[in-house]
CSV table of N, CA and C in Angstrom, one decimal:
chain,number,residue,atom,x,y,z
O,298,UNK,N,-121.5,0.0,89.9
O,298,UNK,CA,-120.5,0.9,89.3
O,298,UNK,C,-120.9,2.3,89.2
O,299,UNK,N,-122.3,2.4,88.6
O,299,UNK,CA,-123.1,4.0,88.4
O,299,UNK,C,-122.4,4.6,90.1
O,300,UNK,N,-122.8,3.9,91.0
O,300,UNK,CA,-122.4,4.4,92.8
O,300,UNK,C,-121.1,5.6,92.4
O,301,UNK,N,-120.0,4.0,92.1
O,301,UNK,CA,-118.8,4.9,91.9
O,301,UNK,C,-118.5,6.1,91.5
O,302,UNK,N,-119.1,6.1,90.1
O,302,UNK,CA,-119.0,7.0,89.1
O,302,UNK,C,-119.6,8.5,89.6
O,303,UNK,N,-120.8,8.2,90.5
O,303,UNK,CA,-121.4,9.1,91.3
O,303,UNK,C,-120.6,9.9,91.8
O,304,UNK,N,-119.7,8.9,93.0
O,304,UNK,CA,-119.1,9.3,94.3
O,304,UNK,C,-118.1,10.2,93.4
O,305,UNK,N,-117.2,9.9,92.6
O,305,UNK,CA,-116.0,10.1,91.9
O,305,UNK,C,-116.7,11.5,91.8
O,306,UNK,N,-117.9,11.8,90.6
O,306,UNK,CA,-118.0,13.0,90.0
O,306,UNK,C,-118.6,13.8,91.4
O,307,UNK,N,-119.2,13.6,92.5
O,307,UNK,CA,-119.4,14.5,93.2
O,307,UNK,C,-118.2,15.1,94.1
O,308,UNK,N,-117.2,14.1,94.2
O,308,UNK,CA,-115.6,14.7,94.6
O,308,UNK,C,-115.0,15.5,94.0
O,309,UNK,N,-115.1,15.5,92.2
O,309,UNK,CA,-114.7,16.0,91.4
O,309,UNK,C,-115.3,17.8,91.3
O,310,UNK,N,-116.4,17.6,92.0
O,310,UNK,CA,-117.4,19.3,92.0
O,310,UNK,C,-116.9,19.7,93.2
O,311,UNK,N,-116.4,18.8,94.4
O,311,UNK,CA,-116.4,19.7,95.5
O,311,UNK,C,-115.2,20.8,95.3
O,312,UNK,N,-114.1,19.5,94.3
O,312,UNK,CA,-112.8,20.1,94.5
O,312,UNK,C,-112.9,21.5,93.6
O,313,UNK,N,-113.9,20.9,92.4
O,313,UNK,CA,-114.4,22.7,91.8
O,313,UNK,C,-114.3,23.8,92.3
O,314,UNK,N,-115.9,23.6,93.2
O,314,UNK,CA,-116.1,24.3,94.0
O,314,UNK,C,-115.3,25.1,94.8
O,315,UNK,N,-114.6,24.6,95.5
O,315,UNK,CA,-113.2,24.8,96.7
O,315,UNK,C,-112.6,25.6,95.7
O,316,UNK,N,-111.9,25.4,94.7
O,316,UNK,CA,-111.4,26.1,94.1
O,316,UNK,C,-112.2,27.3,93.7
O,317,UNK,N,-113.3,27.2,93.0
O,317,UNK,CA,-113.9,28.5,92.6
O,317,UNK,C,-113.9,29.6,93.8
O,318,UNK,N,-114.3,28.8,95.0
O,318,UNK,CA,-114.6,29.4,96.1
O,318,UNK,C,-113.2,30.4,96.7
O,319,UNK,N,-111.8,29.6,96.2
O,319,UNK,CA,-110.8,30.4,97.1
O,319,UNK,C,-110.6,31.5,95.8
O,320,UNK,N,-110.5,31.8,94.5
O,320,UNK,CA,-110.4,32.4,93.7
O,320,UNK,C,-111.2,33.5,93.7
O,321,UNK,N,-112.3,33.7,94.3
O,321,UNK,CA,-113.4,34.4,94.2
O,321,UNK,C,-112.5,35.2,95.8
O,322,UNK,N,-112.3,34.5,96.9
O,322,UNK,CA,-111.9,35.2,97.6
O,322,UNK,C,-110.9,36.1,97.5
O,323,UNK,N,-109.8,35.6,96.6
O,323,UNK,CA,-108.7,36.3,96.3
O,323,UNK,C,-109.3,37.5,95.4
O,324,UNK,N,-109.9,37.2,94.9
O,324,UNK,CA,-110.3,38.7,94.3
O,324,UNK,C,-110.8,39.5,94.8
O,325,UNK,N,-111.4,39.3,96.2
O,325,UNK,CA,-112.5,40.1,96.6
O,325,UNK,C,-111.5,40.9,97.8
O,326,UNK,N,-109.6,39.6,98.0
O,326,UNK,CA,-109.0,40.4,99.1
O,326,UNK,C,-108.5,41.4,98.8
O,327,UNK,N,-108.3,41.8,100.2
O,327,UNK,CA,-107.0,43.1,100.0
O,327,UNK,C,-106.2,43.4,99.8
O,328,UNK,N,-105.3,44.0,98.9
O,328,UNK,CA,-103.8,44.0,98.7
O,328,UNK,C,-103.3,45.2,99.7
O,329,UNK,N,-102.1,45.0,98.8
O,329,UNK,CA,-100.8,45.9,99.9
O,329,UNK,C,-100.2,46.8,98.8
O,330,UNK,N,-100.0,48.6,99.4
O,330,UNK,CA,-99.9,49.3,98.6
O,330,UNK,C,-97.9,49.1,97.8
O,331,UNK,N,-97.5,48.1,98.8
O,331,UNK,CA,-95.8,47.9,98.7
O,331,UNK,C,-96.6,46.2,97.7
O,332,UNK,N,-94.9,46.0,97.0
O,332,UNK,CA,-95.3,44.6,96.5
O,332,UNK,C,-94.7,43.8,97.8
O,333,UNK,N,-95.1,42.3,98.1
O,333,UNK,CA,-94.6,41.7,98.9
O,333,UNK,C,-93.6,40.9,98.6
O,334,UNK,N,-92.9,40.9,98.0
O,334,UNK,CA,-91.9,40.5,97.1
O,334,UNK,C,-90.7,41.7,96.9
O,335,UNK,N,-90.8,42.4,96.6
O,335,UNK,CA,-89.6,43.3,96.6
O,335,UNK,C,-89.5,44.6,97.2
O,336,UNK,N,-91.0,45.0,97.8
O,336,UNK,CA,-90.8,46.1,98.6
O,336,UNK,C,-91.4,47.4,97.6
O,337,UNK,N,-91.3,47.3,96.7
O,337,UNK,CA,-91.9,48.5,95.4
O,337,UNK,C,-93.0,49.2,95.7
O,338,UNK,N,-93.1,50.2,95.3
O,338,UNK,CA,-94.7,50.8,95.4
O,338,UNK,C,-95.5,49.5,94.4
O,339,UNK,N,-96.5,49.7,94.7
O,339,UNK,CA,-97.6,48.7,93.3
O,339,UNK,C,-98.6,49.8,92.9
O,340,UNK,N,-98.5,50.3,91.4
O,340,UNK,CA,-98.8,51.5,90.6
O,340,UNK,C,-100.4,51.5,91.2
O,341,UNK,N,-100.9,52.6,91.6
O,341,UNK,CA,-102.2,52.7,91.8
O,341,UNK,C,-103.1,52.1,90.7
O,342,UNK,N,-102.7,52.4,89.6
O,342,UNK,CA,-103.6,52.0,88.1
O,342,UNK,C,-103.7,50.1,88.9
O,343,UNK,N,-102.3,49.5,88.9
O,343,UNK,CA,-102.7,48.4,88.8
O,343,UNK,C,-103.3,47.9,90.5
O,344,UNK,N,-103.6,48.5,91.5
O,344,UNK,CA,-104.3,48.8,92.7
O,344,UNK,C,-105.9,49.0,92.0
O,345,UNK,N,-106.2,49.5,90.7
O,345,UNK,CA,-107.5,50.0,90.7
O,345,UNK,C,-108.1,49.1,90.0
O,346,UNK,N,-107.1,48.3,88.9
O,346,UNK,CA,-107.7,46.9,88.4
O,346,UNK,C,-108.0,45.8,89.0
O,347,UNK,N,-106.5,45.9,89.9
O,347,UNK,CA,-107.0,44.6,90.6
O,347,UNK,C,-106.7,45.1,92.3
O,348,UNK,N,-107.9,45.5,93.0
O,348,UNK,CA,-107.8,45.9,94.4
O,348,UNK,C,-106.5,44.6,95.4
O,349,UNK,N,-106.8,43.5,95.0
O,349,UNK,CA,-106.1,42.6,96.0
O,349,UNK,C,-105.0,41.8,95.7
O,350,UNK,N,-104.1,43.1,94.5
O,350,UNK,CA,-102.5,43.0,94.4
O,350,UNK,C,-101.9,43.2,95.9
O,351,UNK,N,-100.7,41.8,95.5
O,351,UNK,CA,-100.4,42.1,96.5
O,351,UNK,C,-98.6,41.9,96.1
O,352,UNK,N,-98.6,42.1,94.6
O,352,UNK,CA,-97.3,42.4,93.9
O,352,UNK,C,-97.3,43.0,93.0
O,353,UNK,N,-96.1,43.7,93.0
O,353,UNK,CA,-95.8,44.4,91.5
O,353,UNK,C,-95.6,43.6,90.1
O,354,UNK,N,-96.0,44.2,89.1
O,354,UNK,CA,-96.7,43.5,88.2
O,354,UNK,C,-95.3,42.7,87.7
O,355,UNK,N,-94.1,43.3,87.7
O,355,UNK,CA,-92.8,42.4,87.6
O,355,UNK,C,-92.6,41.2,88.1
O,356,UNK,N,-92.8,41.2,89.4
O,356,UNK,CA,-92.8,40.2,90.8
O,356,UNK,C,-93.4,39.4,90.3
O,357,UNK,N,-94.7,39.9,90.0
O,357,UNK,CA,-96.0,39.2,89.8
O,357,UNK,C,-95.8,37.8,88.1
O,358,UNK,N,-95.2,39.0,87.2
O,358,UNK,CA,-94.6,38.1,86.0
O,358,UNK,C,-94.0,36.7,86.1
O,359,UNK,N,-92.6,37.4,87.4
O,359,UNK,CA,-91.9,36.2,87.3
O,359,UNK,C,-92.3,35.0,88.3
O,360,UNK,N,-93.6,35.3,89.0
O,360,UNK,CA,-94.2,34.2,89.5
O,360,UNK,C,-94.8,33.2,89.2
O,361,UNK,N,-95.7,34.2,88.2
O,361,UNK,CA,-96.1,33.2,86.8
O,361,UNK,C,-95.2,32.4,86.3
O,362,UNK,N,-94.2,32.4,85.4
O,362,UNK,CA,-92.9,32.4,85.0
O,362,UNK,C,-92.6,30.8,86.0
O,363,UNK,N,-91.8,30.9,86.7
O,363,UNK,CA,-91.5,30.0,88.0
O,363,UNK,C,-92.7,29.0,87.8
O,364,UNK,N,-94.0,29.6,88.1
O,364,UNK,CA,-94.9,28.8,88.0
O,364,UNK,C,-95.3,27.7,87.4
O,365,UNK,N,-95.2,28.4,86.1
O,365,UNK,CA,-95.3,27.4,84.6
O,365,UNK,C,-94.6,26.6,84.6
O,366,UNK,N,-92.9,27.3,85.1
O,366,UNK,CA,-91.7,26.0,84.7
O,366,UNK,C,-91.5,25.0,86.1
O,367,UNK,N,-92.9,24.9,87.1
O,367,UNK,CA,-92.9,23.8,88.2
O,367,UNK,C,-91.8,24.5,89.2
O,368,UNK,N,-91.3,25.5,89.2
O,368,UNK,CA,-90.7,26.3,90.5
O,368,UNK,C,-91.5,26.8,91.3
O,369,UNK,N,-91.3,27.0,92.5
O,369,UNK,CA,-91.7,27.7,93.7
O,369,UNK,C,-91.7,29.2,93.7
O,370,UNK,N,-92.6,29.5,93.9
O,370,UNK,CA,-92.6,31.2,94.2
O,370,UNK,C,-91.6,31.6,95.2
């Protein structure tokens, strides 16, 4: 049973992992000076907080939004 318990928790770190891993990328990517979503400029300020916007912070709201309530971006 200990085996199982093993195998389980070391599946449970990779998927961590994988995750920490793609999050770290997104932050490290590039954004786009338009949002991709509506076409808007995306305010330099928020370009300087977060370099690898790649929406305006509206767009960005209601994706969250959608998100929470199990809709699709």
């Amino acid at each position: 049973m200990s085996d199982e318990i093993d195998r389980a928790n070391e599946i449970a770190q990779n998927h961590l992992d994988e995750l920490i891993a793609t999050q770290r990328a997104a932050l490290h990517a590039k954004g786009t000076p338009e949002c991709v979503d509506c076409g808007e400029d995306i305010p330099a300020a928020r370009r300087v907080v977060f370099p690898a916007a790649r929406c305006c912070i509206d767009c960005q709201t209601l994706r969250e939004l959608r998100k929470r309530q199990g809709l699709s971006s």
